[in-house]
Amino acid sequence: VAAAIRGSRAMPERPALLSFDRAYKSFISNVLPILEQYESPAVLAVSTGWIGEQATSGLEAELMNWDDIKRADQHPLVNVASMGDRLATRVITNPQGRMGLATTSRAYDPDTGKYETPKQYRDRITAEFTTARMTMEKNTGIILDMVVWPEGAYNPAAVEIATSLDYYLMFGLADGLSPLPGSDRVILRSQAKNAKSLAAFSKMLYRRAHSSIQIADRSQGLFLDLDQIASTNRESMRAGITALVEYVKTFSPVFELPA
């Protein structure tokens, strides 16, 4: 894939690349033998901050240890990618305690009553991928150079940061098949998790491949829950709207409207 993006070789006909998030231990026992049987390449996405913490909330099964990850990376069909250090967790995004994706949300600090500034957001994302790379290299010798965005969530600022740190390829999520990535270096993936069977997933891919609907240009939006600021008290309502406007102003524009 990397060679095709650089233009040094063509992609094979009807290419497919599998990816496995979270680095569950069952990848070694259940997935690797199937990859070998079909000679299918795969990407293994690791959250370095979770390795060794088997009781992390939200996990569906036991995670690999460092030896497992090193063994997987030594397999010719497997490449290890970064999901950050703890970027797959969620952060508080407003005074009401709503939780949001750490990759694309500006965190809210309930102790100070303040939102993350754009600089603090960029510093946090930078620290995530810097820490992940250092931790992985220290424990396995692997130098991470690919990113799998947790839950497929990313924005232009996050892509810019990862690119500046020499992560050359990234993976997101989309309801459709992905062309080779453009300037954002992001390959979009279809999820097999919700398919009831392999036949159902195959049918879904076929339908998407032959659909006339193309993946639209990606943009960002904000989810605004006005119930959180609605009040019969005019002053309270005014204060809530003011806080909302100030919060929205902290977001940098992610696209420009045509003149």
C-alpha atoms as a printed R data frame, in Angstrom:
    type eleno elety resid chain resno       x       y      z
1   ATOM     1    CA   VAL     A     1   0.000   0.000  0.000
2   ATOM     2    CA   ALA     A     2   2.783   2.419  0.956
3   ATOM     3    CA   ALA     A     3   4.608   1.717 -2.313
4   ATOM     4    CA   ALA     A     4   1.430   2.334 -4.314
5   ATOM     5    CA   ILE     A     5   0.858   5.648 -2.546
6   ATOM     6    CA   ARG     A     6   4.422   6.694 -3.358
7   ATOM     7    CA   GLY     A     7   3.870   5.640 -6.966
8   ATOM     8    CA   SER     A     8   6.678   3.066 -7.020
9   ATOM     9    CA   ARG     A     9   4.379   0.111 -7.742
10  ATOM    10    CA   ALA     A    10   0.799  -0.646 -8.721
11  ATOM    11    CA   MET     A    11  -1.792  -2.094 -6.387
12  ATOM    12    CA   PRO     A    12  -2.790  -5.701 -7.080
13  ATOM    13    CA   GLU     A    13  -6.203  -6.365 -8.594
14  ATOM    14    CA   ARG     A    14  -9.023  -6.315 -5.998
15  ATOM    15    CA   PRO     A    15  -6.677  -5.774 -3.032
16  ATOM    16    CA   ALA     A    16  -7.780  -6.433  0.536
17  ATOM    17    CA   LEU     A    17  -6.076  -5.619  3.817
18  ATOM    18    CA   LEU     A    18  -7.364  -6.816  7.182
19  ATOM    19    CA   SER     A    19  -6.927  -4.855 10.401
20  ATOM    20    CA   PHE     A    20  -7.426  -5.880 14.016
21  ATOM    21    CA   ASP     A    21  -7.806  -3.260 16.744
22  ATOM    22    CA   ARG     A    22  -6.937  -3.450 20.453
23  ATOM    23    CA   ALA     A    23  -4.364  -6.312 20.199
24  ATOM    24    CA   TYR     A    24  -6.430  -9.021 21.844
25  ATOM    25    CA   LYS     A    25  -4.454 -12.124 22.774
26  ATOM    26    CA   SER     A    26  -6.678 -14.271 20.576
27  ATOM    27    CA   PHE     A    27  -4.970 -12.682 17.549
28  ATOM    28    CA   ILE     A    28  -2.041 -15.055 18.123
29  ATOM    29    CA   SER     A    29  -4.064 -18.225 18.593
30  ATOM    30    CA   ASN     A    30  -7.055 -17.614 16.316
31  ATOM    31    CA   VAL     A    31  -6.138 -15.047 13.668
32  ATOM    32    CA   LEU     A    32  -2.538 -15.806 12.705
33  ATOM    33    CA   PRO     A    33  -3.259 -19.391 11.538
34  ATOM    34    CA   ILE     A    34  -6.032 -18.112  9.229
35  ATOM    35    CA   LEU     A    35  -3.809 -15.355  7.845
36  ATOM    36    CA   GLU     A    36  -1.186 -17.979  7.069
37  ATOM    37    CA   GLN     A    37  -3.731 -20.278  5.432
38  ATOM    38    CA   TYR     A    38  -4.914 -17.549  3.036
39  ATOM    39    CA   GLU     A    39  -1.624 -15.623  2.865
40  ATOM    40    CA   SER     A    40  -3.511 -12.478  3.814
41  ATOM    41    CA   PRO     A    41  -1.682  -9.384  5.129
42  ATOM    42    CA   ALA     A    42  -2.965  -7.668  8.254
43  ATOM    43    CA   VAL     A    43  -2.459  -4.632 10.472
44  ATOM    44    CA   LEU     A    44  -2.457  -5.080 14.251
45  ATOM    45    CA   ALA     A    45  -3.375  -1.868 16.106
46  ATOM    46    CA   VAL     A    46  -2.021  -1.434 19.639
47  ATOM    47    CA   SER     A    47  -2.815   1.014 22.450
48  ATOM    48    CA   THR     A    48   0.514   0.899 24.274
49  ATOM    49    CA   GLY     A    49  -0.894   2.322 27.509
50  ATOM    50    CA   TRP     A    50  -3.257  -0.635 27.843
51  ATOM    51    CA   ILE     A    51  -0.670  -3.398 27.544
52  ATOM    52    CA   GLY     A    52  -0.265  -5.049 30.932
53  ATOM    53    CA   GLU     A    53  -3.562  -3.625 32.207
54  ATOM    54    CA   GLN     A    54  -5.857  -6.536 31.531
55  ATOM    55    CA   ALA     A    55  -8.653  -5.120 33.684
56  ATOM    56    CA   THR     A    56  -9.044  -1.929 31.633
57  ATOM    57    CA   SER     A    57 -12.759  -1.151 31.456
58  ATOM    58    CA   GLY     A    58 -14.425  -1.683 28.115
59  ATOM    59    CA   LEU     A    59 -12.140  -4.487 26.951
60  ATOM    60    CA   GLU     A    60 -13.830  -7.567 25.577
61  ATOM    61    CA   ALA     A    61 -11.008 -10.032 26.283
62  ATOM    62    CA   GLU     A    62  -7.400 -10.388 27.439
63  ATOM    63    CA   LEU     A    63  -4.812  -8.300 25.644
64  ATOM    64    CA   MET     A    64  -1.452  -9.399 24.292
65  ATOM    65    CA   ASN     A    65   1.713  -8.864 26.297
66  ATOM    66    CA   TRP     A    66   4.871  -7.313 24.863
67  ATOM    67    CA   ASP     A    67   6.289 -10.695 23.819
68  ATOM    68    CA   ASP     A    68   3.080 -11.481 21.928
69  ATOM    69    CA   ILE     A    69   3.257  -8.164 20.070
70  ATOM    70    CA   LYS     A    70   6.910  -8.702 19.183
71  ATOM    71    CA   ARG     A    71   6.133 -12.195 17.907
72  ATOM    72    CA   ALA     A    72   3.231 -10.888 15.793
73  ATOM    73    CA   ASP     A    73   5.363  -8.135 14.258
74  ATOM    74    CA   GLN     A    74   8.032 -10.656 13.268
75  ATOM    75    CA   HIS     A    75   5.468 -12.489 11.150
76  ATOM    76    CA   PRO     A    76   5.855 -11.560  7.455
77  ATOM    77    CA   LEU     A    77   2.103 -10.998  7.058
78  ATOM    78    CA   VAL     A    78   1.674  -8.641 10.026
79  ATOM    79    CA   ASN     A    79   2.467  -4.973 10.566
80  ATOM    80    CA   VAL     A    80   1.954  -3.308 13.950
81  ATOM    81    CA   ALA     A    81   0.325   0.136 14.059
82  ATOM    82    CA   SER     A    82  -0.304   2.682 16.799
83  ATOM    83    CA   MET     A    83  -3.610   3.611 18.387
84  ATOM    84    CA   GLY     A    84  -1.746   6.106 20.552
85  ATOM    85    CA   ASP     A    85  -0.898   5.429 24.165
86  ATOM    86    CA   ARG     A    86  -4.338   5.903 25.739
87  ATOM    87    CA   LEU     A    87  -6.054   7.662 22.872
88  ATOM    88    CA   ALA     A    88  -8.713   4.943 22.712
89  ATOM    89    CA   THR     A    89 -10.166   6.137 26.014
90  ATOM    90    CA   ARG     A    90 -12.719   8.960 26.289
91  ATOM    91    CA   VAL     A    91 -12.445  12.410 27.831
92  ATOM    92    CA   ILE     A    92 -14.886  14.718 29.615
93  ATOM    93    CA   THR     A    93 -16.145  17.258 27.090
94  ATOM    94    CA   ASN     A    94 -18.472  19.560 29.052
95  ATOM    95    CA   PRO     A    95 -19.529  20.601 32.590
96  ATOM    96    CA   GLN     A    96 -22.355  18.044 32.516
97  ATOM    97    CA   GLY     A    97 -19.802  15.226 32.313
98  ATOM    98    CA   ARG     A    98 -20.509  14.094 28.760
99  ATOM    99    CA   MET     A    99 -17.724  11.802 27.488
100 ATOM   100    CA   GLY     A   100 -16.298  12.143 23.989
101 ATOM   101    CA   LEU     A   101 -13.653  10.642 21.744
102 ATOM   102    CA   ALA     A   102 -10.185  11.667 22.901
103 ATOM   103    CA   THR     A   103  -8.930  12.088 19.333
104 ATOM   104    CA   THR     A   104 -11.414  14.718 18.191
105 ATOM   105    CA   SER     A   105 -12.759  16.259 21.406
106 ATOM   106    CA   ARG     A   106 -11.524  19.278 23.293
107 ATOM   107    CA   ALA     A   107 -11.273  18.022 26.870
108 ATOM   108    CA   TYR     A   108 -13.041  19.832 29.725
109 ATOM   109    CA   ASP     A   109 -11.313  20.042 33.125
110 ATOM   110    CA   PRO     A   110 -13.960  19.986 35.904
111 ATOM   111    CA   ASP     A   111 -11.387  21.143 38.465
112 ATOM   112    CA   THR     A   112 -10.612  24.390 36.648
113 ATOM   113    CA   GLY     A   113 -13.912  24.742 34.764
114 ATOM   114    CA   LYS     A   114 -12.007  25.322 31.530
115 ATOM   115    CA   TYR     A   115 -11.843  23.697 28.128
116 ATOM   116    CA   GLU     A   116  -8.643  22.623 26.453
117 ATOM   117    CA   THR     A   117  -7.109  25.344 24.297
118 ATOM   118    CA   PRO     A   118  -6.132  24.487 20.701
119 ATOM   119    CA   LYS     A   119  -2.480  24.377 21.807
120 ATOM   120    CA   GLN     A   120  -3.256  22.067 24.733
121 ATOM   121    CA   TYR     A   121  -5.211  19.798 22.401
122 ATOM   122    CA   ARG     A   122  -2.298  19.606 19.957
123 ATOM   123    CA   ASP     A   123   0.174  19.002 22.788
124 ATOM   124    CA   ARG     A   124  -1.990  16.154 24.115
125 ATOM   125    CA   ILE     A   125  -2.260  14.418 20.734
126 ATOM   126    CA   THR     A   126   1.473  14.893 20.134
127 ATOM   127    CA   ALA     A   127   2.261  13.370 23.544
128 ATOM   128    CA   GLU     A   128  -0.007  10.396 22.795
129 ATOM   129    CA   PHE     A   129   1.901   9.354 19.679
130 ATOM   130    CA   THR     A   130   5.328  10.276 21.023
131 ATOM   131    CA   THR     A   131   4.738   8.199 24.158
132 ATOM   132    CA   ALA     A   132   3.319   5.302 22.148
133 ATOM   133    CA   ARG     A   133   6.357   5.181 19.874
134 ATOM   134    CA   MET     A   134   8.833   5.374 22.770
135 ATOM   135    CA   THR     A   135   6.978   2.726 24.796
136 ATOM   136    CA   MET     A   136   6.720   0.316 21.866
137 ATOM   137    CA   GLU     A   137  10.379   0.674 20.927
138 ATOM   138    CA   LYS     A   138  11.497   0.223 24.538
139 ATOM   139    CA   ASN     A   139   9.492  -2.976 25.052
140 ATOM   140    CA   THR     A   140   9.690  -4.627 21.627
141 ATOM   141    CA   GLY     A   141  12.180  -2.776 19.442
142 ATOM   142    CA   ILE     A   142   9.360  -1.969 16.989
143 ATOM   143    CA   ILE     A   143   9.350   1.557 15.550
144 ATOM   144    CA   LEU     A   144   5.759   2.587 14.919
145 ATOM   145    CA   ASP     A   145   5.042   4.410 11.641
146 ATOM   146    CA   MET     A   146   1.311   3.778 11.067
147 ATOM   147    CA   VAL     A   147  -1.752   5.058 12.920
148 ATOM   148    CA   VAL     A   148  -5.141   3.441 13.401
149 ATOM   149    CA   TRP     A   149  -7.500   6.156 14.625
150 ATOM   150    CA   PRO     A   150  -9.548   4.812 17.575
151 ATOM   151    CA   GLU     A   151 -13.144   4.262 16.439
152 ATOM   152    CA   GLY     A   152 -12.099   5.774 13.114
153 ATOM   153    CA   ALA     A   153 -12.268   9.308 14.540
154 ATOM   154    CA   TYR     A   154  -9.783  11.931 13.389
155 ATOM   155    CA   ASN     A   155  -9.610  15.529 12.188
156 ATOM   156    CA   PRO     A   156  -7.181  17.587 10.090
157 ATOM   157    CA   ALA     A   157  -5.237  18.734 13.162
158 ATOM   158    CA   ALA     A   158  -4.694  15.144 14.348
159 ATOM   159    CA   VAL     A   159  -3.602  14.047 10.861
160 ATOM   160    CA   GLU     A   160  -1.189  16.976 10.660
161 ATOM   161    CA   ILE     A   161   0.329  16.063 14.027
162 ATOM   162    CA   ALA     A   162   0.756  12.384 13.128
163 ATOM   163    CA   THR     A   163   2.288  13.321  9.780
164 ATOM   164    CA   SER     A   164   4.759  15.681 11.470
165 ATOM   165    CA   LEU     A   165   5.848  12.757 13.666
166 ATOM   166    CA   ASP     A   166   6.601  10.653 10.541
167 ATOM   167    CA   TYR     A   167   3.567   8.378 10.712
168 ATOM   168    CA   TYR     A   168   3.242   7.761  6.974
169 ATOM   169    CA   LEU     A   169  -0.082   5.880  6.808
170 ATOM   170    CA   MET     A   170  -3.326   6.101  8.784
171 ATOM   171    CA   PHE     A   171  -6.568   4.134  8.998
172 ATOM   172    CA   GLY     A   172 -10.064   5.451  9.665
173 ATOM   173    CA   LEU     A   173 -13.590   4.047  9.220
174 ATOM   174    CA   ALA     A   174 -16.251   4.655  6.585
175 ATOM   175    CA   ASP     A   175 -19.401   3.095  5.192
176 ATOM   176    CA   GLY     A   176 -17.836   2.047  1.936
177 ATOM   177    CA   LEU     A   177 -14.730   0.864  0.143
178 ATOM   178    CA   SER     A   178 -11.641   3.023  0.255
179 ATOM   179    CA   PRO     A   179  -9.575   4.390 -2.613
180 ATOM   180    CA   LEU     A   180  -5.893   5.048 -2.091
181 ATOM   181    CA   PRO     A   181  -5.591   7.918  0.389
182 ATOM   182    CA   GLY     A   182  -4.928  11.446 -0.724
183 ATOM   183    CA   SER     A   183  -3.070  14.170  1.113
184 ATOM   184    CA   ASP     A   184  -4.540  13.120  4.464
185 ATOM   185    CA   ARG     A   185  -2.888   9.669  4.139
186 ATOM   186    CA   VAL     A   186  -5.992   7.982  5.601
187 ATOM   187    CA   ILE     A   187  -7.292   4.632  4.360
188 ATOM   188    CA   LEU     A   188 -10.955   4.085  5.205
189 ATOM   189    CA   ARG     A   189 -12.039   0.686  6.512
190 ATOM   190    CA   SER     A   190 -15.344  -1.182  6.575
191 ATOM   191    CA   GLN     A   191 -16.243  -2.879  9.846
192 ATOM   192    CA   ALA     A   192 -16.931  -6.610  9.924
193 ATOM   193    CA   LYS     A   193 -17.823  -6.526 13.631
194 ATOM   194    CA   ASN     A   194 -21.560  -6.022 13.136
195 ATOM   195    CA   ALA     A   195 -21.963  -8.513 10.285
196 ATOM   196    CA   LYS     A   196 -23.916 -11.585 11.309
197 ATOM   197    CA   SER     A   197 -21.854 -13.891  9.113
198 ATOM   198    CA   LEU     A   198 -19.004 -13.906  6.612
199 ATOM   199    CA   ALA     A   199 -21.561 -14.239  3.824
200 ATOM   200    CA   ALA     A   200 -23.394 -11.143  5.081
201 ATOM   201    CA   PHE     A   201 -20.158  -9.161  5.221
202 ATOM   202    CA   SER     A   202 -19.207 -10.296  1.713
203 ATOM   203    CA   LYS     A   203 -22.625  -9.217  0.431
204 ATOM   204    CA   MET     A   204 -22.235  -5.836  2.125
205 ATOM   205    CA   LEU     A   205 -18.851  -5.250  0.468
206 ATOM   206    CA   TYR     A   206 -20.213  -6.273 -2.931
207 ATOM   207    CA   ARG     A   207 -23.138  -3.882 -2.578
208 ATOM   208    CA   ARG     A   208 -20.848  -1.009 -1.628
209 ATOM   209    CA   ALA     A   209 -18.382  -1.777 -4.408
210 ATOM   210    CA   HIS     A   210 -21.167  -1.585 -7.009
211 ATOM   211    CA   SER     A   211 -22.987   1.377 -5.518
212 ATOM   212    CA   SER     A   212 -23.101   4.635 -7.452
213 ATOM   213    CA   ILE     A   213 -22.855   6.505 -4.134
214 ATOM   214    CA   GLN     A   214 -19.333   7.708 -3.483
215 ATOM   215    CA   ILE     A   215 -17.787   8.513 -0.138
216 ATOM   216    CA   ALA     A   216 -18.438  12.194  0.429
217 ATOM   217    CA   ASP     A   217 -15.823  14.702  1.443
218 ATOM   218    CA   ARG     A   218 -15.392  14.404  5.171
219 ATOM   219    CA   SER     A   219 -16.138  17.344  7.434
220 ATOM   220    CA   GLN     A   220 -16.666  17.840 11.127
221 ATOM   221    CA   GLY     A   221 -19.666  18.954 13.087
222 ATOM   222    CA   LEU     A   222 -20.543  19.640 16.690
223 ATOM   223    CA   PHE     A   223 -23.258  17.879 18.659
224 ATOM   224    CA   LEU     A   224 -25.021  20.553 20.683
225 ATOM   225    CA   ASP     A   225 -27.430  19.347 23.380
226 ATOM   226    CA   LEU     A   226 -29.538  22.465 24.035
227 ATOM   227    CA   ASP     A   227 -31.437  20.669 26.791
228 ATOM   228    CA   GLN     A   228 -28.334  21.124 28.913
229 ATOM   229    CA   ILE     A   229 -28.656  24.936 28.852
230 ATOM   230    CA   ALA     A   230 -32.431  25.359 28.605
231 ATOM   231    CA   SER     A   231 -33.826  27.173 31.628
232 ATOM   232    CA   THR     A   232 -36.855  29.217 32.650
233 ATOM   233    CA   ASN     A   233 -34.433  31.634 34.291
234 ATOM   234    CA   ARG     A   234 -33.366  34.228 31.729
235 ATOM   235    CA   GLU     A   235 -30.017  34.984 33.346
236 ATOM   236    CA   SER     A   236 -29.173  31.289 33.674
237 ATOM   237    CA   MET     A   237 -30.098  30.762 30.030
238 ATOM   238    CA   ARG     A   238 -27.961  33.729 28.951
239 ATOM   239    CA   ALA     A   239 -24.987  32.379 30.919
240 ATOM   240    CA   GLY     A   240 -25.406  28.948 29.334
241 ATOM   241    CA   ILE     A   241 -25.573  30.358 25.802
242 ATOM   242    CA   THR     A   242 -22.513  32.525 26.451
243 ATOM   243    CA   ALA     A   243 -20.558  29.500 27.690
244 ATOM   244    CA   LEU     A   244 -21.679  27.527 24.621
245 ATOM   245    CA   VAL     A   245 -20.542  30.263 22.225
246 ATOM   246    CA   GLU     A   246 -17.166  30.507 23.959
247 ATOM   247    CA   TYR     A   247 -16.779  26.734 23.703
248 ATOM   248    CA   VAL     A   248 -17.582  26.692 19.975
249 ATOM   249    CA   LYS     A   249 -15.075  29.492 19.397
250 ATOM   250    CA   THR     A   250 -12.281  27.214 20.683
251 ATOM   251    CA   PHE     A   251 -12.644  25.010 17.592
252 ATOM   252    CA   SER     A   252 -10.492  25.778 14.586
253 ATOM   253    CA   PRO     A   253 -12.308  25.543 11.228
254 ATOM   254    CA   VAL     A   254 -11.665  22.214  9.488
255 ATOM   255    CA   PHE     A   255 -12.744  23.309  6.008
256 ATOM   256    CA   GLU     A   256 -13.336  26.463  4.024
257 ATOM   257    CA   LEU     A   257 -16.501  27.310  2.164
258 ATOM   258    CA   PRO     A   258 -16.028  28.272 -1.486
259 ATOM   259    CA   ALA     A   259 -16.092  32.026 -2.167
